[in-house]
Amino acid sequence: MSDHRIELTVNGQTRSATVEGRRTLSDFLRIDAGYTGVHVGCEHGVCGACTVIVDGRAVRSCLMLAVQADGAAVTTVEGLAAPDGTLHPVQQALRDAHGLQCGFCTPGIVMTLAALTSDEKKPGAETLLGAMSGHICRCTGYQGIRKAARALAGEDV
Ligand code: FES
Ligand code: FES
């Protein structure tokens, strides 16, 4: 398997690396680059735990090769909170709604919701709840997760 030189930004920092062509983006981020908030569950695109934001879109990093992220801007859950520790609105909403238990599924859920919501983008609850259908929570903490999604859509919960 041939090696490839890649350069990308992760959470605003430029990173260069040499990776095998078969290296997944999830393994590159978690194992090679140390972003352990990228959780790996199923490794075939079902559970959503490995979701990160690539050039503004939520992506299952277990289904993307690191070489495909060459030149991209990647955000992991480590890059969401402000430098002073202030939580991202999605993180705050999940905290307020008790939308997590063990936390294994949480980074992926946070990244999916963060990709869909911003100061400019205000999706409705249907969109956010629909996106949550792509995430499996082994703790079955769905009520709190759904409550957080509805709060992000501006609903009174
Ligand atoms: S580990 Fe990527 S979707 Fe489950
Ligand atoms: S909070 Fe444990 S897997 Fe979702």
CSV table of N, CA, C and O and ligand atoms in Angstrom, one decimal, residues 99-106 109 136-142 145, ligand 2:
chain,number,residue,atom,x,y,z
A,99,GLY,N,-28.6,15.3,28.1
A,99,GLY,CA,-28.7,14.6,26.8
A,99,GLY,C,-27.4,13.7,26.7
A,99,GLY,O,-27.0,13.5,25.6
A,100,LEU,N,-26.9,13.2,27.8
A,100,LEU,CA,-25.8,12.2,27.7
A,100,LEU,C,-25.8,11.4,28.9
A,100,LEU,O,-26.2,11.9,30.0
A,101,GLN,N,-25.3,10.2,28.7
A,101,GLN,CA,-25.0,9.3,29.9
A,101,GLN,C,-23.6,8.9,29.9
A,101,GLN,O,-22.7,9.6,30.5
A,102,CYS,N,-23.2,7.8,29.3
A,102,CYS,CA,-21.7,7.5,29.3
A,102,CYS,C,-20.9,8.4,28.4
A,102,CYS,O,-19.7,8.6,28.6
A,103,GLY,N,-21.6,9.0,27.4
A,103,GLY,CA,-20.9,10.0,26.6
A,103,GLY,C,-20.2,9.4,25.3
A,103,GLY,O,-19.6,10.2,24.5
A,104,PHE,N,-20.4,8.1,25.1
A,104,PHE,CA,-19.7,7.5,23.9
A,104,PHE,C,-20.3,8.1,22.6
A,104,PHE,O,-19.5,8.4,21.7
A,105,CYS,N,-21.6,8.2,22.6
A,105,CYS,CA,-22.2,8.7,21.3
A,105,CYS,C,-22.1,10.2,21.2
A,105,CYS,O,-22.4,10.7,20.1
A,106,THR,N,-21.8,10.9,22.3
A,106,THR,CA,-22.1,12.3,22.4
A,106,THR,C,-21.2,13.1,21.4
A,106,THR,O,-21.8,14.0,20.8
A,109,ILE,N,-22.9,13.1,18.0
A,109,ILE,CA,-24.2,13.9,18.1
A,109,ILE,C,-23.9,15.4,18.1
A,109,ILE,O,-24.6,16.2,17.4
A,136,ILE,N,-26.7,6.2,17.1
A,136,ILE,CA,-27.1,5.2,18.1
A,136,ILE,C,-26.5,5.5,19.4
A,136,ILE,O,-25.3,5.8,19.6
A,137,CYS,N,-27.4,5.5,20.4
A,137,CYS,CA,-26.9,5.7,21.8
A,137,CYS,C,-27.1,4.4,22.6
A,137,CYS,O,-28.3,4.0,22.8
A,138,ARG,N,-26.0,3.8,22.9
A,138,ARG,CA,-26.2,2.5,23.6
A,138,ARG,C,-26.7,2.6,25.0
A,138,ARG,O,-27.2,1.6,25.6
A,139,CYS,N,-26.7,3.8,25.6
A,139,CYS,CA,-27.3,4.0,26.9
A,139,CYS,C,-28.8,4.3,26.7
A,139,CYS,O,-29.5,4.5,27.8
A,140,THR,N,-29.3,4.4,25.5
A,140,THR,CA,-30.7,4.8,25.2
A,140,THR,C,-31.1,6.1,25.9
A,140,THR,O,-32.2,6.2,26.4
A,141,GLY,N,-30.2,7.1,25.8
A,141,GLY,CA,-30.5,8.4,26.4
A,141,GLY,C,-31.2,9.3,25.4
A,141,GLY,O,-31.0,10.5,25.4
A,142,TYR,N,-32.1,8.7,24.6
A,142,TYR,CA,-32.7,9.4,23.5
A,142,TYR,C,-33.6,10.6,24.0
A,142,TYR,O,-33.7,11.6,23.3
A,145,ILE,N,-31.5,13.6,24.5
A,145,ILE,CA,-30.9,14.1,23.3
A,145,ILE,C,-32.0,14.8,22.4
A,145,ILE,O,-31.7,15.8,21.9
B,2,FES,S1,-24.7,8.3,26.2
B,2,FES,FE1,-23.8,6.4,26.3
B,2,FES,S2,-23.9,5.7,24.2
B,2,FES,FE2,-25.1,7.5,24.3
